[in-house]
């Protein structure tokens, strides 16, 4: 974690003539949505250091380890984006998110011994997880007036529960559709 913070702080000293952008971003995936604030810092003509702070809202239904998993938590992202990929407006990126999530889960089990009565037994709990989520993505920038832009994106990655406090909850492949609205600053 210290190396990641040091790496990020090294780029703060890049000369102020570097192009930056500030904006909002939202990503949606089958089990949730991630709104956030984004800051990007150009480190060369085609390479950008990307960063985001956000909140990951999730409702995994029965796609996780339990019959119902829902919750969320704050997090941040760091990555690199290469612009001018195949065309001027197309970009590719690699990004890693770190989320600190609280997941409430519930299970229902039908029990029927040899003789009635039969019925459902409910159990519930909460799990705190730290999720590492590396992704690769592609985006296309549409310029607007006044240095504003809109950039839809599509990314694929993997959710890895690196720390779990409580019972195991879902993790695995993830596909995200995103939308960024930002403003370029010189």
PDB file of C-alpha atoms in Angstrom:
ATOM      1  CA  UNK A   1       0.000   0.000   0.000  1.00  0.00           C
ATOM      2  CA  UNK A   2       2.885   2.375   0.792  1.00  0.00           C
ATOM      3  CA  UNK A   3       4.406   1.744  -2.646  1.00  0.00           C
ATOM      4  CA  UNK A   4       1.080   2.562  -4.320  1.00  0.00           C
ATOM      5  CA  UNK A   5       0.778   5.828  -2.399  1.00  0.00           C
ATOM      6  CA  UNK A   6       4.395   6.769  -3.184  1.00  0.00           C
ATOM      7  CA  UNK A   7       3.830   5.978  -6.876  1.00  0.00           C
ATOM      8  CA  UNK A   8       0.758   8.253  -6.938  1.00  0.00           C
ATOM      9  CA  UNK A   9       2.549  11.083  -5.099  1.00  0.00           C
ATOM     10  CA  UNK A  10       5.435  11.025  -7.585  1.00  0.00           C
ATOM     11  CA  UNK A  11       3.051  12.031 -10.357  1.00  0.00           C
ATOM     12  CA  UNK A  12       1.686  15.023  -8.420  1.00  0.00           C
ATOM     13  CA  UNK A  13       4.984  16.793  -9.122  1.00  0.00           C
ATOM     14  CA  UNK A  14       4.582  16.570 -12.906  1.00  0.00           C
ATOM     15  CA  UNK A  15       4.779  20.080 -14.385  1.00  0.00           C
ATOM     16  CA  UNK A  16       1.549  22.042 -14.444  1.00  0.00           C
ATOM     17  CA  UNK A  17       1.595  22.306 -18.229  1.00  0.00           C
ATOM     18  CA  UNK A  18       0.443  18.680 -18.425  1.00  0.00           C
ATOM     19  CA  UNK A  19      -3.129  18.274 -19.625  1.00  0.00           C
ATOM     20  CA  UNK A  20      -5.567  17.249 -16.924  1.00  0.00           C
ATOM     21  CA  UNK A  21      -9.245  16.442 -16.820  1.00  0.00           C
ATOM     22  CA  UNK A  22     -11.738  16.501 -14.002  1.00  0.00           C
ATOM     23  CA  UNK A  23     -15.185  14.984 -14.159  1.00  0.00           C
ATOM     24  CA  UNK A  24     -17.794  12.529 -13.025  1.00  0.00           C
ATOM     25  CA  UNK A  25     -18.003   8.880 -13.973  1.00  0.00           C
ATOM     26  CA  UNK A  26     -20.545   6.118 -13.545  1.00  0.00           C
ATOM     27  CA  UNK A  27     -20.108   2.439 -14.281  1.00  0.00           C
ATOM     28  CA  UNK A  28     -22.864  -0.157 -14.242  1.00  0.00           C
ATOM     29  CA  UNK A  29     -22.531  -3.914 -14.016  1.00  0.00           C
ATOM     30  CA  UNK A  30     -25.171  -6.650 -13.709  1.00  0.00           C
ATOM     31  CA  UNK A  31     -25.052  -6.558  -9.898  1.00  0.00           C
ATOM     32  CA  UNK A  32     -24.541  -2.856  -9.214  1.00  0.00           C
ATOM     33  CA  UNK A  33     -23.484   0.671 -10.051  1.00  0.00           C
ATOM     34  CA  UNK A  34     -20.367   2.728  -9.259  1.00  0.00           C
ATOM     35  CA  UNK A  35     -20.654   6.540  -9.320  1.00  0.00           C
ATOM     36  CA  UNK A  36     -17.487   8.538  -8.780  1.00  0.00           C
ATOM     37  CA  UNK A  37     -15.344  11.620  -9.227  1.00  0.00           C
ATOM     38  CA  UNK A  38     -12.464  11.286 -11.644  1.00  0.00           C
ATOM     39  CA  UNK A  39      -9.155  13.121 -12.045  1.00  0.00           C
ATOM     40  CA  UNK A  40      -6.807  12.340 -14.928  1.00  0.00           C
ATOM     41  CA  UNK A  41      -3.272  13.655 -15.375  1.00  0.00           C
ATOM     42  CA  UNK A  42      -1.525  13.572 -18.749  1.00  0.00           C
ATOM     43  CA  UNK A  43       2.017  12.261 -18.432  1.00  0.00           C
ATOM     44  CA  UNK A  44       2.740  12.286 -22.167  1.00  0.00           C
ATOM     45  CA  UNK A  45       0.880  13.142 -25.347  1.00  0.00           C
ATOM     46  CA  UNK A  46      -0.858   9.751 -25.424  1.00  0.00           C
ATOM     47  CA  UNK A  47      -0.526   8.398 -21.869  1.00  0.00           C
ATOM     48  CA  UNK A  48      -2.664   9.473 -18.912  1.00  0.00           C
ATOM     49  CA  UNK A  49      -2.595   8.543 -15.230  1.00  0.00           C
ATOM     50  CA  UNK A  50      -6.227   8.034 -14.192  1.00  0.00           C
ATOM     51  CA  UNK A  51      -7.677   8.191 -10.698  1.00  0.00           C
ATOM     52  CA  UNK A  52     -11.142   7.960  -9.212  1.00  0.00           C
ATOM     53  CA  UNK A  53     -12.878   8.001  -5.856  1.00  0.00           C
ATOM     54  CA  UNK A  54     -16.321   6.483  -5.710  1.00  0.00           C
ATOM     55  CA  UNK A  55     -18.873   4.278  -4.033  1.00  0.00           C
ATOM     56  CA  UNK A  56     -19.745   0.741  -5.152  1.00  0.00           C
ATOM     57  CA  UNK A  57     -23.452  -0.075  -4.659  1.00  0.00           C
ATOM     58  CA  UNK A  58     -24.231  -3.769  -5.185  1.00  0.00           C
ATOM     59  CA  UNK A  59     -27.260  -6.068  -5.185  1.00  0.00           C
ATOM     60  CA  UNK A  60     -25.935  -9.496  -6.151  1.00  0.00           C
ATOM     61  CA  UNK A  61     -29.243 -11.287  -5.593  1.00  0.00           C
ATOM     62  CA  UNK A  62     -28.384 -15.005  -5.564  1.00  0.00           C
ATOM     63  CA  UNK A  63     -25.322 -14.669  -7.834  1.00  0.00           C
ATOM     64  CA  UNK A  64     -22.906 -14.825  -4.879  1.00  0.00           C
ATOM     65  CA  UNK A  65     -22.337 -17.419  -2.185  1.00  0.00           C
ATOM     66  CA  UNK A  66     -25.716 -16.708  -0.506  1.00  0.00           C
ATOM     67  CA  UNK A  67     -29.366 -16.455  -1.588  1.00  0.00           C
ATOM     68  CA  UNK A  68     -29.208 -12.663  -1.384  1.00  0.00           C
ATOM     69  CA  UNK A  69     -26.170 -10.372  -1.085  1.00  0.00           C
ATOM     70  CA  UNK A  70     -26.405  -6.590  -1.090  1.00  0.00           C
ATOM     71  CA  UNK A  71     -24.454  -3.637   0.242  1.00  0.00           C
ATOM     72  CA  UNK A  72     -21.664  -1.362  -0.835  1.00  0.00           C
ATOM     73  CA  UNK A  73     -18.708   0.712   0.159  1.00  0.00           C
ATOM     74  CA  UNK A  74     -16.240   3.435  -0.787  1.00  0.00           C
ATOM     75  CA  UNK A  75     -13.105   2.956  -2.807  1.00  0.00           C
ATOM     76  CA  UNK A  76     -10.611   4.381  -5.228  1.00  0.00           C
ATOM     77  CA  UNK A  77      -9.028   3.573  -8.578  1.00  0.00           C
ATOM     78  CA  UNK A  78      -5.661   4.105 -10.240  1.00  0.00           C
ATOM     79  CA  UNK A  79      -4.758   3.276 -13.802  1.00  0.00           C
ATOM     80  CA  UNK A  80      -3.209   4.196 -17.111  1.00  0.00           C
ATOM     81  CA  UNK A  81      -5.036   5.166 -20.294  1.00  0.00           C
ATOM     82  CA  UNK A  82      -3.536   5.304 -23.782  1.00  0.00           C
ATOM     83  CA  UNK A  83      -5.327   7.645 -26.170  1.00  0.00           C
ATOM     84  CA  UNK A  84      -5.069   7.561 -29.943  1.00  0.00           C
ATOM     85  CA  UNK A  85      -5.520   3.790 -30.087  1.00  0.00           C
ATOM     86  CA  UNK A  86      -6.395   2.911 -33.713  1.00  0.00           C
ATOM     87  CA  UNK A  87      -8.232   6.259 -34.060  1.00  0.00           C
ATOM     88  CA  UNK A  88      -7.707   9.658 -32.431  1.00  0.00           C
ATOM     89  CA  UNK A  89     -10.727   9.397 -30.103  1.00  0.00           C
ATOM     90  CA  UNK A  90     -10.388   5.719 -29.108  1.00  0.00           C
ATOM     91  CA  UNK A  91      -8.515   4.819 -25.919  1.00  0.00           C
ATOM     92  CA  UNK A  92      -7.550   1.669 -24.038  1.00  0.00           C
ATOM     93  CA  UNK A  93      -6.887   1.485 -20.326  1.00  0.00           C
ATOM     94  CA  UNK A  94      -5.805  -0.713 -17.455  1.00  0.00           C
ATOM     95  CA  UNK A  95      -7.140   0.205 -14.050  1.00  0.00           C
ATOM     96  CA  UNK A  96      -7.243  -1.318 -10.590  1.00  0.00           C
ATOM     97  CA  UNK A  97      -9.977  -0.502  -8.085  1.00  0.00           C
ATOM     98  CA  UNK A  98      -9.858  -1.098  -4.349  1.00  0.00           C
ATOM     99  CA  UNK A  99     -13.270  -1.242  -2.607  1.00  0.00           C
ATOM    100  CA  UNK A 100     -14.025  -1.452   1.120  1.00  0.00           C
ATOM    101  CA  UNK A 101     -17.486  -3.012   1.160  1.00  0.00           C
ATOM    102  CA  UNK A 102     -20.055  -4.095   3.738  1.00  0.00           C
ATOM    103  CA  UNK A 103     -22.248  -6.908   2.393  1.00  0.00           C
ATOM    104  CA  UNK A 104     -25.458  -8.021   4.112  1.00  0.00           C
ATOM    105  CA  UNK A 105     -26.470 -11.542   3.136  1.00  0.00           C
ATOM    106  CA  UNK A 106     -29.443 -13.812   3.696  1.00  0.00           C
ATOM    107  CA  UNK A 107     -30.054 -17.518   3.092  1.00  0.00           C
ATOM    108  CA  UNK A 108     -33.279 -19.510   3.101  1.00  0.00           C
ATOM    109  CA  UNK A 109     -33.149 -23.283   3.453  1.00  0.00           C
ATOM    110  CA  UNK A 110     -36.160 -25.568   3.102  1.00  0.00           C
ATOM    111  CA  UNK A 111     -36.158 -28.279   5.782  1.00  0.00           C
ATOM    112  CA  UNK A 112     -38.470 -31.264   5.771  1.00  0.00           C
ATOM    113  CA  UNK A 113     -37.657 -34.018   8.246  1.00  0.00           C
ATOM    114  CA  UNK A 114     -39.132 -37.484   7.869  1.00  0.00           C
ATOM    115  CA  UNK A 115     -42.423 -36.315   9.393  1.00  0.00           C
ATOM    116  CA  UNK A 116     -44.052 -32.859   9.141  1.00  0.00           C
ATOM    117  CA  UNK A 117     -43.847 -30.003   9.908  1.00  0.00           C
ATOM    118  CA  UNK A 118     -41.763 -28.802   6.979  1.00  0.00           C
ATOM    119  CA  UNK A 119     -40.631 -25.215   6.522  1.00  0.00           C
ATOM    120  CA  UNK A 120     -38.006 -22.652   5.731  1.00  0.00           C
ATOM    121  CA  UNK A 121     -35.145 -21.747   8.011  1.00  0.00           C
ATOM    122  CA  UNK A 122     -33.717 -18.257   7.493  1.00  0.00           C
ATOM    123  CA  UNK A 123     -30.181 -17.186   8.339  1.00  0.00           C
ATOM    124  CA  UNK A 124     -28.586 -13.791   7.841  1.00  0.00           C
ATOM    125  CA  UNK A 125     -25.300 -12.067   8.455  1.00  0.00           C
ATOM    126  CA  UNK A 126     -22.890  -9.384   7.383  1.00  0.00           C
ATOM    127  CA  UNK A 127     -19.454  -9.598   5.818  1.00  0.00           C
ATOM    128  CA  UNK A 128     -16.858  -6.856   5.439  1.00  0.00           C
ATOM    129  CA  UNK A 129     -14.639  -7.305   2.399  1.00  0.00           C
ATOM    130  CA  UNK A 130     -11.760  -5.556   0.705  1.00  0.00           C
ATOM    131  CA  UNK A 131     -12.081  -6.082  -3.040  1.00  0.00           C
ATOM    132  CA  UNK A 132      -9.241  -5.757  -5.549  1.00  0.00           C
ATOM    133  CA  UNK A 133     -10.700  -5.279  -9.026  1.00  0.00           C
ATOM    134  CA  UNK A 134      -8.256  -5.103 -11.956  1.00  0.00           C
ATOM    135  CA  UNK A 135      -9.887  -4.252 -15.299  1.00  0.00           C
ATOM    136  CA  UNK A 136      -8.983  -3.661 -18.944  1.00  0.00           C
ATOM    137  CA  UNK A 137     -11.187  -1.356 -20.958  1.00  0.00           C
ATOM    138  CA  UNK A 138     -11.835   0.658 -24.053  1.00  0.00           C
ATOM    139  CA  UNK A 139     -13.409   4.108 -24.377  1.00  0.00           C
ATOM    140  CA  UNK A 140     -14.363   6.587 -27.073  1.00  0.00           C
ATOM    141  CA  UNK A 141     -14.236  10.339 -26.430  1.00  0.00           C
ATOM    142  CA  UNK A 142     -16.849  12.679 -27.913  1.00  0.00           C
ATOM    143  CA  UNK A 143     -15.766  16.333 -27.632  1.00  0.00           C
ATOM    144  CA  UNK A 144     -18.356  18.895 -26.564  1.00  0.00           C
ATOM    145  CA  UNK A 145     -18.091  22.693 -26.457  1.00  0.00           C
ATOM    146  CA  UNK A 146     -15.895  24.511 -23.941  1.00  0.00           C
ATOM    147  CA  UNK A 147     -13.316  21.706 -23.488  1.00  0.00           C
ATOM    148  CA  UNK A 148     -16.008  19.329 -22.191  1.00  0.00           C
ATOM    149  CA  UNK A 149     -16.202  15.733 -23.357  1.00  0.00           C
ATOM    150  CA  UNK A 150     -18.325  12.610 -22.974  1.00  0.00           C
ATOM    151  CA  UNK A 151     -16.657   9.198 -22.966  1.00  0.00           C
ATOM    152  CA  UNK A 152     -18.609   5.931 -22.949  1.00  0.00           C
ATOM    153  CA  UNK A 153     -16.539   2.878 -22.040  1.00  0.00           C
ATOM    154  CA  UNK A 154     -16.652  -0.876 -21.695  1.00  0.00           C
ATOM    155  CA  UNK A 155     -14.335  -2.863 -19.442  1.00  0.00           C
ATOM    156  CA  UNK A 156     -13.795  -6.406 -18.280  1.00  0.00           C
ATOM    157  CA  UNK A 157     -12.058  -7.548 -15.130  1.00  0.00           C
ATOM    158  CA  UNK A 158     -12.152  -9.706 -12.054  1.00  0.00           C
ATOM    159  CA  UNK A 159     -13.354  -9.051  -8.496  1.00  0.00           C
ATOM    160  CA  UNK A 160     -11.010 -10.601  -5.937  1.00  0.00           C
ATOM    161  CA  UNK A 161     -11.940 -10.570  -2.252  1.00  0.00           C
ATOM    162  CA  UNK A 162      -8.471 -10.028  -0.766  1.00  0.00           C
ATOM    163  CA  UNK A 163      -9.726  -9.637   2.810  1.00  0.00           C
ATOM    164  CA  UNK A 164     -12.913 -11.138   4.253  1.00  0.00           C
ATOM    165  CA  UNK A 165     -14.294 -10.548   7.735  1.00  0.00           C
ATOM    166  CA  UNK A 166     -17.290 -12.880   7.983  1.00  0.00           C
ATOM    167  CA  UNK A 167     -18.617 -15.589   5.687  1.00  0.00           C
ATOM    168  CA  UNK A 168     -17.450 -15.782   2.078  1.00  0.00           C
ATOM    169  CA  UNK A 169     -19.410 -13.685  -0.414  1.00  0.00           C
ATOM    170  CA  UNK A 170     -19.398 -13.529  -4.203  1.00  0.00           C
ATOM    171  CA  UNK A 171     -16.402 -12.679  -6.368  1.00  0.00           C
ATOM    172  CA  UNK A 172     -15.450 -13.380  -9.953  1.00  0.00           C
ATOM    173  CA  UNK A 173     -15.506 -11.960 -13.491  1.00  0.00           C
ATOM    174  CA  UNK A 174     -17.086  -8.537 -14.030  1.00  0.00           C
ATOM    175  CA  UNK A 175     -18.215  -6.612 -17.120  1.00  0.00           C
ATOM    176  CA  UNK A 176     -18.779  -2.860 -16.692  1.00  0.00           C
ATOM    177  CA  UNK A 177     -20.370  -0.296 -19.006  1.00  0.00           C
ATOM    178  CA  UNK A 178     -19.303   3.241 -18.155  1.00  0.00           C
ATOM    179  CA  UNK A 179     -19.945   6.878 -18.898  1.00  0.00           C
ATOM    180  CA  UNK A 180     -17.650   9.813 -18.129  1.00  0.00           C
ATOM    181  CA  UNK A 181     -18.436  13.529 -18.378  1.00  0.00           C
ATOM    182  CA  UNK A 182     -15.370  15.688 -17.940  1.00  0.00           C
ATOM    183  CA  UNK A 183     -13.572  18.888 -18.747  1.00  0.00           C
ATOM    184  CA  UNK A 184     -10.032  19.194 -20.080  1.00  0.00           C
ATOM    185  CA  UNK A 185      -7.701  21.739 -18.454  1.00  0.00           C
ATOM    186  CA  UNK A 186      -4.388  22.865 -19.924  1.00  0.00           C
TER     187      UNK A 186
END
